[in-house]
């Protein structure tokens, strides 16, 4: 039977996908995304934004979460919904780790499919922050799957979610930006519950320019593949994992600046900061990451200029690099005054194709140049599992004991074999760090069957 609409095809897919549709690659990639997102969430609880807005912005408040192509942060709007549901729903019947993985991947898949319906979405965004748009529908899809909604109810949940979607890029580099993902998670789960209660929306909301098409120019939606031969986008396109908490485009800048710094030290036997006359960054024209003199940690995370100068000065960038005491160092401000931006016409604003070239000219006229076409952590050069786990340890250890951190790594590593999700959610809502160490053996005993 022919499907009546694109929206119906999404609902049918959300309802119809089963654990057997998951491939080994999708399972492995999504487990890496889950581990990284949990780590970013734990680190996020230490920020001022978190203390001001609590759970709304927990995941994204450090700007440290995964990034996909077309551009969005796919995991942050989906994972909190599923862990919340796994904790809140009755223990009978049990929800397994495979149930969570399936719902997680449904939420990721819906976001990716929607992003492929518009050429505009393939570029770094200018108008709407993508997680606030597609993340809201991904959250609704994941919640609908986990709750076992019918195809009809899934369709209503998507329609409701569209009316919750959207946040402007004007709030990038402010304390409000982290709310975008938190609200996407919140509104998506609300859409699923409202659909359960019988609330209705436009049954063709994904088909129409006046529906989901309102968010993207040249919107051209298509029905989804048949379930008999379904192909996951995550199977085809991996995500990027950040090594420091800042806008993804700044990672090319950091990579190029690190190489120039190494060459400077090799040639001059020191880093002649006082002798630097000019720094030129050749980058794509992304105006909300053009911040010549950032005044806050959020602006610094969205500043080509700051990331270049911090790398040249310090040789590495980590979480403390974005503290205000680091941003306002006299040496940093002096270097910032020497930075110029150029926009080569071939350097398009896409995370799949952009590059950064940096040239540092000294007062004696010597110039050192390096171009970065990709960086370690990008989907073309993925983080090793060892380095991904080290990132998680560094982030999660701010809140959890070492034993609890290792238990979480082990649970996520074997998530598809976990019989009861409550083992994971118990760890996530566990006691404060002083109490954790004494209780960690009990958690370890509960997962010995996974090893």
CSV table of C-alpha atoms in Angstrom, one decimal:
chain,number,residue,atom,x,y,z
A,1,UNK,CA,0.0,0.0,0.0
A,2,UNK,CA,1.3,3.4,-0.9
A,3,UNK,CA,2.0,5.7,2.0
A,4,UNK,CA,-0.1,8.8,2.1
A,5,UNK,CA,2.6,11.3,3.2
A,6,UNK,CA,6.2,11.8,4.2
A,7,UNK,CA,5.1,12.4,7.8
A,8,UNK,CA,3.3,9.0,7.7
A,9,UNK,CA,6.5,7.3,6.4
A,10,UNK,CA,8.5,8.8,9.4
A,11,UNK,CA,5.9,7.5,11.8
A,12,UNK,CA,5.8,4.1,10.2
A,13,UNK,CA,9.6,3.9,10.4
A,14,UNK,CA,9.8,5.0,14.0
A,15,UNK,CA,7.2,2.5,15.0
A,16,UNK,CA,8.5,-0.3,12.8
A,17,UNK,CA,12.2,-0.3,13.3
A,18,UNK,CA,13.3,-3.2,15.5
A,19,UNK,CA,16.5,-4.2,17.3
A,20,UNK,CA,17.2,-6.6,14.4
A,21,UNK,CA,17.6,-3.6,12.1
A,22,UNK,CA,20.6,-2.3,14.1
A,23,UNK,CA,24.0,-3.2,12.5
A,24,UNK,CA,27.2,-3.8,14.4
A,25,UNK,CA,28.6,-0.5,13.1
A,26,UNK,CA,25.6,1.5,14.2
A,27,UNK,CA,25.7,-0.2,17.7
A,28,UNK,CA,29.4,0.5,18.1
A,29,UNK,CA,29.2,4.1,16.9
A,30,UNK,CA,26.1,4.9,19.0
A,31,UNK,CA,27.7,3.4,22.1
A,32,UNK,CA,30.6,5.8,21.6
A,33,UNK,CA,28.2,8.7,21.3
A,34,UNK,CA,26.4,7.7,24.5
A,35,UNK,CA,29.6,7.5,26.5
A,36,UNK,CA,30.8,10.8,25.2
A,37,UNK,CA,27.5,12.5,25.9
A,38,UNK,CA,27.4,11.1,29.4
A,39,UNK,CA,30.8,12.5,30.0
A,40,UNK,CA,29.9,15.9,28.7
A,41,UNK,CA,26.8,15.9,30.9
A,42,UNK,CA,28.8,15.2,34.0
A,43,UNK,CA,31.3,17.9,33.2
A,44,UNK,CA,28.4,20.3,32.4
A,45,UNK,CA,27.1,20.0,36.0
A,46,UNK,CA,30.0,22.1,37.2
A,47,UNK,CA,29.2,25.2,35.0
A,48,UNK,CA,27.4,28.4,36.0
A,49,UNK,CA,24.8,27.8,33.3
A,50,UNK,CA,23.9,24.5,34.9
A,51,UNK,CA,23.5,26.0,38.3
A,52,UNK,CA,21.3,28.7,36.8
A,53,UNK,CA,19.1,26.4,34.6
A,54,UNK,CA,19.7,23.0,36.3
A,55,UNK,CA,18.7,20.0,34.1
A,56,UNK,CA,17.6,22.0,31.1
A,57,UNK,CA,21.1,22.6,30.0
A,58,UNK,CA,23.1,19.8,31.6
A,59,UNK,CA,24.4,18.1,28.5
A,60,UNK,CA,25.4,21.0,26.2
A,61,UNK,CA,26.5,23.6,28.8
A,62,UNK,CA,30.2,23.0,28.0
A,63,UNK,CA,29.8,22.9,24.2
A,64,UNK,CA,31.7,19.6,24.4
A,65,UNK,CA,29.2,17.2,22.7
A,66,UNK,CA,29.4,15.3,19.5
A,67,UNK,CA,28.8,16.9,16.1
A,68,UNK,CA,27.3,15.3,12.9
A,69,UNK,CA,27.0,16.2,9.2
A,70,UNK,CA,24.8,17.8,8.2
A,71,UNK,CA,25.5,20.1,11.1
A,72,UNK,CA,23.9,19.3,14.5
A,73,UNK,CA,24.7,17.9,17.9
A,74,UNK,CA,22.6,14.7,17.6
A,75,UNK,CA,23.0,13.0,21.0
A,76,UNK,CA,22.3,15.7,23.6
A,77,UNK,CA,18.6,16.0,22.8
A,78,UNK,CA,18.0,12.2,22.8
A,79,UNK,CA,20.0,10.5,25.5
A,80,UNK,CA,18.6,12.5,28.5
A,81,UNK,CA,15.1,11.6,27.4
A,82,UNK,CA,15.8,7.9,27.4
A,83,UNK,CA,17.6,7.8,30.7
A,84,UNK,CA,14.8,9.8,32.3
A,85,UNK,CA,12.2,7.4,30.9
A,86,UNK,CA,14.2,4.4,31.9
A,87,UNK,CA,14.3,5.7,35.4
A,88,UNK,CA,10.7,6.9,35.7
A,89,UNK,CA,8.8,4.1,34.0
A,90,UNK,CA,7.6,1.0,36.0
A,91,UNK,CA,10.3,-1.7,36.4
A,92,UNK,CA,8.0,-4.2,34.8
A,93,UNK,CA,8.4,-4.9,32.0
A,94,UNK,CA,12.1,-4.3,32.1
A,95,UNK,CA,13.7,-2.0,29.5
A,96,UNK,CA,17.0,-3.5,28.2
A,97,UNK,CA,20.1,-1.9,27.0
A,98,UNK,CA,19.1,-3.0,23.5
A,99,UNK,CA,15.8,-1.2,23.9
A,100,UNK,CA,17.7,2.0,24.8
A,101,UNK,CA,20.1,1.6,21.9
A,102,UNK,CA,17.2,1.1,19.4
A,103,UNK,CA,15.3,4.2,20.7
A,104,UNK,CA,18.5,6.2,20.8
A,105,UNK,CA,19.3,5.4,17.1
A,106,UNK,CA,15.7,6.1,16.1
A,107,UNK,CA,16.1,9.6,17.6
A,108,UNK,CA,19.5,10.1,15.8
A,109,UNK,CA,18.1,8.8,12.5
A,110,UNK,CA,15.1,11.1,12.4
A,111,UNK,CA,17.4,14.1,12.9
A,112,UNK,CA,19.7,13.0,10.1
A,113,UNK,CA,16.9,12.3,7.6
A,114,UNK,CA,15.4,15.7,8.2
A,115,UNK,CA,18.7,17.4,7.8
A,116,UNK,CA,19.2,15.8,4.4
A,117,UNK,CA,16.0,17.4,3.1
A,118,UNK,CA,17.6,20.9,2.6
A,119,UNK,CA,20.9,22.0,1.0
A,120,UNK,CA,21.1,24.8,3.6
A,121,UNK,CA,21.4,22.2,6.4
A,122,UNK,CA,24.7,21.0,5.0
A,123,UNK,CA,26.4,24.3,5.9
A,124,UNK,CA,27.3,25.7,9.3
A,125,UNK,CA,24.0,27.3,10.4
A,126,UNK,CA,23.2,31.0,10.1
A,127,UNK,CA,19.5,31.3,11.2
A,128,UNK,CA,18.4,28.5,13.5
A,129,UNK,CA,20.4,26.3,15.9
A,130,UNK,CA,19.9,22.8,14.4
A,131,UNK,CA,19.6,20.9,17.7
A,132,UNK,CA,16.7,23.1,18.6
A,133,UNK,CA,14.9,22.1,15.4
A,134,UNK,CA,15.8,18.5,14.5
A,135,UNK,CA,16.8,17.7,18.0
A,136,UNK,CA,13.2,18.3,19.2
A,137,UNK,CA,11.8,15.9,16.6
A,138,UNK,CA,14.6,13.4,17.4
A,139,UNK,CA,13.7,13.6,21.1
A,140,UNK,CA,10.0,13.0,20.2
A,141,UNK,CA,10.9,10.1,18.0
A,142,UNK,CA,13.1,8.4,20.6
A,143,UNK,CA,10.5,8.9,23.4
A,144,UNK,CA,7.8,7.5,21.1
A,145,UNK,CA,9.9,4.5,20.3
A,146,UNK,CA,10.8,3.8,23.9
A,147,UNK,CA,7.2,4.2,25.1
A,148,UNK,CA,6.0,1.9,22.4
A,149,UNK,CA,3.6,4.3,20.7
A,150,UNK,CA,1.5,3.3,17.7
A,151,UNK,CA,2.3,4.6,14.3
A,152,UNK,CA,-0.6,7.0,14.5
A,153,UNK,CA,0.6,8.4,17.9
A,154,UNK,CA,4.2,8.7,16.5
A,155,UNK,CA,2.8,10.8,13.7
A,156,UNK,CA,1.0,13.1,16.2
A,157,UNK,CA,4.1,13.4,18.4
A,158,UNK,CA,6.1,14.6,15.4
A,159,UNK,CA,3.4,17.2,14.5
A,160,UNK,CA,3.4,18.4,18.1
A,161,UNK,CA,7.2,18.6,18.3
A,162,UNK,CA,7.4,20.8,15.2
A,163,UNK,CA,5.4,23.5,17.1
A,164,UNK,CA,8.0,23.3,19.9
A,165,UNK,CA,11.0,23.6,17.6
A,166,UNK,CA,13.4,26.4,16.9
A,167,UNK,CA,15.9,28.7,18.5
A,168,UNK,CA,17.9,31.6,16.8
A,169,UNK,CA,21.6,31.6,16.2
A,170,UNK,CA,21.7,35.1,17.8
A,171,UNK,CA,22.0,33.3,21.1
A,172,UNK,CA,25.1,31.4,20.2
A,173,UNK,CA,28.1,32.2,22.5
A,174,UNK,CA,25.8,33.2,25.3
A,175,UNK,CA,24.6,31.3,28.4
A,176,UNK,CA,21.2,30.8,26.6
A,177,UNK,CA,22.6,28.6,23.9
A,178,UNK,CA,22.8,25.5,26.1
A,179,UNK,CA,19.1,25.8,26.8
A,180,UNK,CA,18.5,24.9,23.1
A,181,UNK,CA,19.4,21.2,23.5
A,182,UNK,CA,17.8,21.0,27.0
A,183,UNK,CA,14.6,22.4,25.6
A,184,UNK,CA,14.7,20.1,22.6
A,185,UNK,CA,14.8,17.1,25.0
A,186,UNK,CA,12.1,18.5,27.2
A,187,UNK,CA,9.8,19.4,24.4
A,188,UNK,CA,10.3,16.2,22.5
A,189,UNK,CA,9.3,14.1,25.5
A,190,UNK,CA,6.3,16.4,26.1
A,191,UNK,CA,5.2,15.9,22.5
A,192,UNK,CA,5.2,12.1,23.0
A,193,UNK,CA,3.2,12.3,26.2
A,194,UNK,CA,0.7,14.7,24.7
A,195,UNK,CA,0.3,12.4,21.7
A,196,UNK,CA,-0.4,9.5,24.1
A,197,UNK,CA,-3.1,11.7,25.7
A,198,UNK,CA,-4.8,12.2,22.3
A,199,UNK,CA,-3.5,15.7,21.3
A,200,UNK,CA,-3.5,16.1,17.5
A,201,UNK,CA,-1.6,18.1,15.0
A,202,UNK,CA,-1.2,18.4,11.3
A,203,UNK,CA,-0.7,14.9,9.9
A,204,UNK,CA,1.3,16.2,7.0
A,205,UNK,CA,3.6,18.5,9.0
A,206,UNK,CA,6.8,17.1,7.5
A,207,UNK,CA,5.4,17.4,4.0
A,208,UNK,CA,4.7,21.1,4.0
A,209,UNK,CA,6.8,24.2,3.5
A,210,UNK,CA,4.5,25.8,6.1
A,211,UNK,CA,5.3,22.9,8.4
A,212,UNK,CA,8.8,21.7,9.0
A,213,UNK,CA,9.8,23.3,5.8
A,214,UNK,CA,9.5,26.7,7.5
A,215,UNK,CA,12.9,26.1,9.1
A,216,UNK,CA,14.9,25.5,5.9
A,217,UNK,CA,15.1,27.0,2.5
A,218,UNK,CA,14.8,24.7,-0.6
A,219,UNK,CA,13.1,22.1,1.6
A,220,UNK,CA,12.6,18.9,-0.4
A,221,UNK,CA,11.4,16.0,1.8
A,222,UNK,CA,11.3,12.4,0.7
A,223,UNK,CA,9.7,9.2,2.1
A,224,UNK,CA,12.0,7.0,4.1
A,225,UNK,CA,13.5,3.7,2.9
A,226,UNK,CA,11.4,0.5,3.2
A,227,UNK,CA,11.9,-1.3,6.5
A,228,UNK,CA,12.8,-4.5,4.6
A,229,UNK,CA,16.0,-2.9,3.4
A,230,UNK,CA,16.5,-0.1,5.8
A,231,UNK,CA,19.9,1.7,5.8
A,232,UNK,CA,20.9,3.8,8.8
A,233,UNK,CA,22.6,7.2,8.2
A,234,UNK,CA,24.9,6.5,11.2
A,235,UNK,CA,26.2,3.5,9.2
A,236,UNK,CA,27.2,5.8,6.5
A,237,UNK,CA,28.3,9.0,8.4
A,238,UNK,CA,30.1,8.9,11.7
A,239,UNK,CA,30.2,11.8,14.2
A,240,UNK,CA,33.0,14.1,15.3
A,241,UNK,CA,34.1,14.1,18.9
A,242,UNK,CA,35.7,17.2,20.4
A,243,UNK,CA,38.9,17.2,22.3
A,244,UNK,CA,38.2,20.6,23.9
A,245,UNK,CA,34.9,22.4,24.6
A,246,UNK,CA,34.5,24.9,21.8
A,247,UNK,CA,32.7,25.3,18.4
A,248,UNK,CA,33.8,22.5,16.1
A,249,UNK,CA,35.2,24.8,13.5
A,250,UNK,CA,37.8,26.0,16.0
A,251,UNK,CA,39.3,22.6,16.1
A,252,UNK,CA,40.8,23.1,12.6
A,253,UNK,CA,42.3,26.4,13.9
A,254,UNK,CA,43.8,24.7,16.9
A,255,UNK,CA,45.3,21.9,14.8
A,256,UNK,CA,46.9,24.4,12.4
A,257,UNK,CA,48.1,26.6,15.2
A,258,UNK,CA,49.7,23.7,17.0
A,259,UNK,CA,51.8,22.8,14.0
A,260,UNK,CA,52.9,26.4,13.5
A,261,UNK,CA,53.9,26.6,17.1
A,262,UNK,CA,55.9,23.4,16.8
A,263,UNK,CA,57.8,24.8,13.8
A,264,UNK,CA,58.4,28.1,15.5
A,265,UNK,CA,60.0,26.4,18.5
A,266,UNK,CA,62.0,24.1,16.3
A,267,UNK,CA,63.4,27.0,14.2
A,268,UNK,CA,64.0,29.6,17.0
A,269,UNK,CA,64.5,27.3,20.0
A,270,UNK,CA,61.8,29.3,21.8
A,271,UNK,CA,58.4,30.7,21.3
A,272,UNK,CA,59.0,34.4,20.4
A,273,UNK,CA,55.6,35.8,21.4
A,274,UNK,CA,57.0,39.3,21.6
A,275,UNK,CA,58.4,39.0,18.1
A,276,UNK,CA,55.1,38.0,16.4
A,277,UNK,CA,54.0,40.8,14.1
A,278,UNK,CA,51.0,39.3,12.4
A,279,UNK,CA,48.7,36.3,12.6
A,280,UNK,CA,46.5,35.5,9.6
A,281,UNK,CA,43.7,32.9,9.8
A,282,UNK,CA,42.3,31.7,6.5
A,283,UNK,CA,38.9,30.2,7.4
A,284,UNK,CA,35.3,30.0,6.2
A,285,UNK,CA,33.1,33.0,6.8
A,286,UNK,CA,31.2,32.0,9.9
A,287,UNK,CA,30.4,35.2,11.6
A,288,UNK,CA,29.2,33.9,15.0
A,289,UNK,CA,32.7,32.3,15.5
A,290,UNK,CA,34.4,35.6,14.6
A,291,UNK,CA,35.0,37.2,18.0
A,292,UNK,CA,38.2,39.3,18.0
A,293,UNK,CA,38.2,40.0,21.8
A,294,UNK,CA,36.0,37.5,23.6
A,295,UNK,CA,34.8,38.7,27.1
A,296,UNK,CA,33.4,35.5,28.5
A,297,UNK,CA,34.0,31.7,28.3
A,298,UNK,CA,31.0,31.3,26.0
A,299,UNK,CA,32.4,33.9,23.6
A,300,UNK,CA,35.9,32.3,23.8
A,301,UNK,CA,34.4,28.9,22.8
A,302,UNK,CA,33.1,30.7,19.7
A,303,UNK,CA,36.2,32.6,18.7
A,304,UNK,CA,38.6,31.6,15.9
A,305,UNK,CA,40.9,34.2,17.2
A,306,UNK,CA,41.0,33.1,20.8
A,307,UNK,CA,41.6,29.4,20.1
A,308,UNK,CA,44.5,30.3,17.7
A,309,UNK,CA,46.1,32.5,20.3
A,310,UNK,CA,45.6,30.1,23.2
A,311,UNK,CA,47.2,27.3,21.2
A,312,UNK,CA,50.1,29.4,20.1
A,313,UNK,CA,50.7,30.6,23.6
A,314,UNK,CA,50.2,27.4,25.6
A,315,UNK,CA,50.7,24.6,23.2
A,316,UNK,CA,47.5,22.8,24.2
A,317,UNK,CA,43.8,23.6,24.9
A,318,UNK,CA,41.7,21.9,27.6
A,319,UNK,CA,38.7,22.9,29.7
A,320,UNK,CA,40.6,25.5,31.9
A,321,UNK,CA,41.6,27.4,28.8
A,322,UNK,CA,38.2,29.0,28.7
A,323,UNK,CA,38.2,30.2,32.2
A,324,UNK,CA,38.0,34.0,32.3
A,325,UNK,CA,41.4,34.3,34.1
A,326,UNK,CA,42.9,32.6,31.0
A,327,UNK,CA,41.0,34.6,28.5
A,328,UNK,CA,42.0,37.9,30.0
A,329,UNK,CA,45.7,37.3,30.3
A,330,UNK,CA,47.8,40.3,29.0
A,331,UNK,CA,49.7,38.0,26.6
A,332,UNK,CA,46.5,36.6,25.1
A,333,UNK,CA,45.0,40.1,24.6
A,334,UNK,CA,48.2,41.3,22.9
A,335,UNK,CA,48.2,38.3,20.5
A,336,UNK,CA,44.5,38.9,19.8
A,337,UNK,CA,45.3,42.4,18.6
A,338,UNK,CA,47.6,40.9,15.9
A,339,UNK,CA,45.0,38.5,14.4
A,340,UNK,CA,43.5,39.1,10.9
A,341,UNK,CA,40.9,36.9,9.2
A,342,UNK,CA,40.8,36.1,5.5
A,343,UNK,CA,38.0,34.1,3.8
A,344,UNK,CA,39.3,32.2,0.7
A,345,UNK,CA,36.4,31.6,-1.7
A,346,UNK,CA,37.0,27.9,-1.8
A,347,UNK,CA,36.8,27.5,2.0
A,348,UNK,CA,33.1,26.8,2.3
A,349,UNK,CA,31.3,26.8,5.7
A,350,UNK,CA,30.7,23.0,6.0
A,351,UNK,CA,32.1,20.7,8.6
A,352,UNK,CA,32.7,18.2,5.9
A,353,UNK,CA,35.0,20.4,3.7
A,354,UNK,CA,36.3,23.4,5.6
A,355,UNK,CA,40.0,24.0,6.3
A,356,UNK,CA,42.1,26.4,8.3
A,357,UNK,CA,45.4,27.9,7.2
A,358,UNK,CA,47.4,30.0,9.6
A,359,UNK,CA,50.4,32.2,8.9
A,360,UNK,CA,52.4,33.7,11.7
A,361,UNK,CA,54.8,36.5,10.6
A,362,UNK,CA,57.6,37.6,12.9
A,363,UNK,CA,59.1,41.1,13.1
A,364,UNK,CA,62.1,40.0,11.1
A,365,UNK,CA,59.8,39.0,8.2
A,366,UNK,CA,60.0,35.3,8.6
A,367,UNK,CA,56.6,33.6,8.1
A,368,UNK,CA,55.5,30.2,9.3
A,369,UNK,CA,52.4,28.7,7.6
A,370,UNK,CA,50.4,25.5,8.1
A,371,UNK,CA,47.1,24.3,6.7
A,372,UNK,CA,44.8,21.8,8.5
A,373,UNK,CA,42.3,19.9,6.3
A,374,UNK,CA,41.1,17.7,9.2
A,375,UNK,CA,41.8,17.2,12.9
A,376,UNK,CA,42.0,14.3,15.2
A,377,UNK,CA,38.4,13.6,16.4
A,378,UNK,CA,36.8,14.5,13.1
A,379,UNK,CA,34.8,11.6,11.4
A,380,UNK,CA,37.7,11.3,8.8
A,381,UNK,CA,40.2,10.8,11.7
A,382,UNK,CA,38.1,9.4,14.6
A,383,UNK,CA,39.2,9.3,18.2
A,384,UNK,CA,40.5,5.9,19.2
A,385,UNK,CA,38.4,4.1,21.8
A,386,UNK,CA,41.2,4.6,24.3
A,387,UNK,CA,41.2,8.3,23.8
A,388,UNK,CA,37.4,8.5,23.9
A,389,UNK,CA,37.4,6.7,27.2
A,390,UNK,CA,40.2,9.0,28.6
A,391,UNK,CA,38.0,12.0,27.6
A,392,UNK,CA,35.1,10.4,29.5
A,393,UNK,CA,37.3,9.8,32.5
A,394,UNK,CA,38.5,13.4,32.6
A,395,UNK,CA,34.9,14.7,32.4
A,396,UNK,CA,33.1,12.2,34.6
A,397,UNK,CA,35.7,12.2,37.4
A,398,UNK,CA,34.7,15.7,38.3
A,399,UNK,CA,31.5,14.2,39.7
A,400,UNK,CA,32.1,10.5,40.2
A,401,UNK,CA,34.7,8.2,41.9
A,402,UNK,CA,37.1,6.3,39.8
A,403,UNK,CA,35.3,3.0,40.4
A,404,UNK,CA,32.0,4.5,39.3
A,405,UNK,CA,33.6,6.0,36.2
A,406,UNK,CA,35.0,2.6,35.2
A,407,UNK,CA,31.7,0.9,35.9
A,408,UNK,CA,29.9,3.3,33.5
A,409,UNK,CA,32.5,2.6,30.8
A,410,UNK,CA,32.0,-1.1,31.2
A,411,UNK,CA,28.2,-0.8,31.1
A,412,UNK,CA,28.2,1.3,28.0
A,413,UNK,CA,30.8,-0.9,26.3
A,414,UNK,CA,28.4,-3.9,26.8
A,415,UNK,CA,25.1,-2.0,26.5
A,416,UNK,CA,23.5,-4.3,24.0
A,417,UNK,CA,23.8,-7.2,26.5
A,418,UNK,CA,22.4,-5.2,29.5
A,419,UNK,CA,19.2,-6.9,30.6
A,420,UNK,CA,17.9,-4.0,32.7
A,421,UNK,CA,18.5,-0.3,32.0
A,422,UNK,CA,18.0,0.5,35.7
A,423,UNK,CA,21.6,-0.6,36.3
A,424,UNK,CA,22.7,2.3,34.1
A,425,UNK,CA,20.2,4.9,35.5
A,426,UNK,CA,21.1,3.9,39.1
A,427,UNK,CA,24.6,4.8,38.4
A,428,UNK,CA,23.6,8.1,36.7
A,429,UNK,CA,21.6,9.2,39.7
A,430,UNK,CA,24.0,7.7,42.2
A,431,UNK,CA,25.2,9.1,45.5
A,432,UNK,CA,27.5,12.0,45.8
A,433,UNK,CA,31.3,11.3,45.3
A,434,UNK,CA,32.1,10.7,49.1
A,435,UNK,CA,29.4,8.1,49.3
A,436,UNK,CA,30.1,6.5,45.9
A,437,UNK,CA,33.4,4.9,46.7
A,438,UNK,CA,31.9,2.8,49.6
A,439,UNK,CA,29.0,1.6,47.4
A,440,UNK,CA,30.9,1.1,44.1
A,441,UNK,CA,31.5,-2.6,44.8
A,442,UNK,CA,27.7,-3.2,44.8
A,443,UNK,CA,27.5,-1.6,41.3
A,444,UNK,CA,30.4,-3.6,40.1
A,445,UNK,CA,28.8,-6.9,41.3
A,446,UNK,CA,25.6,-6.0,39.4
A,447,UNK,CA,27.4,-5.9,36.0
A,448,UNK,CA,29.9,-8.8,36.4
A,449,UNK,CA,27.7,-10.8,34.0
A,450,UNK,CA,28.6,-8.3,31.2
A,451,UNK,CA,32.3,-9.1,31.2
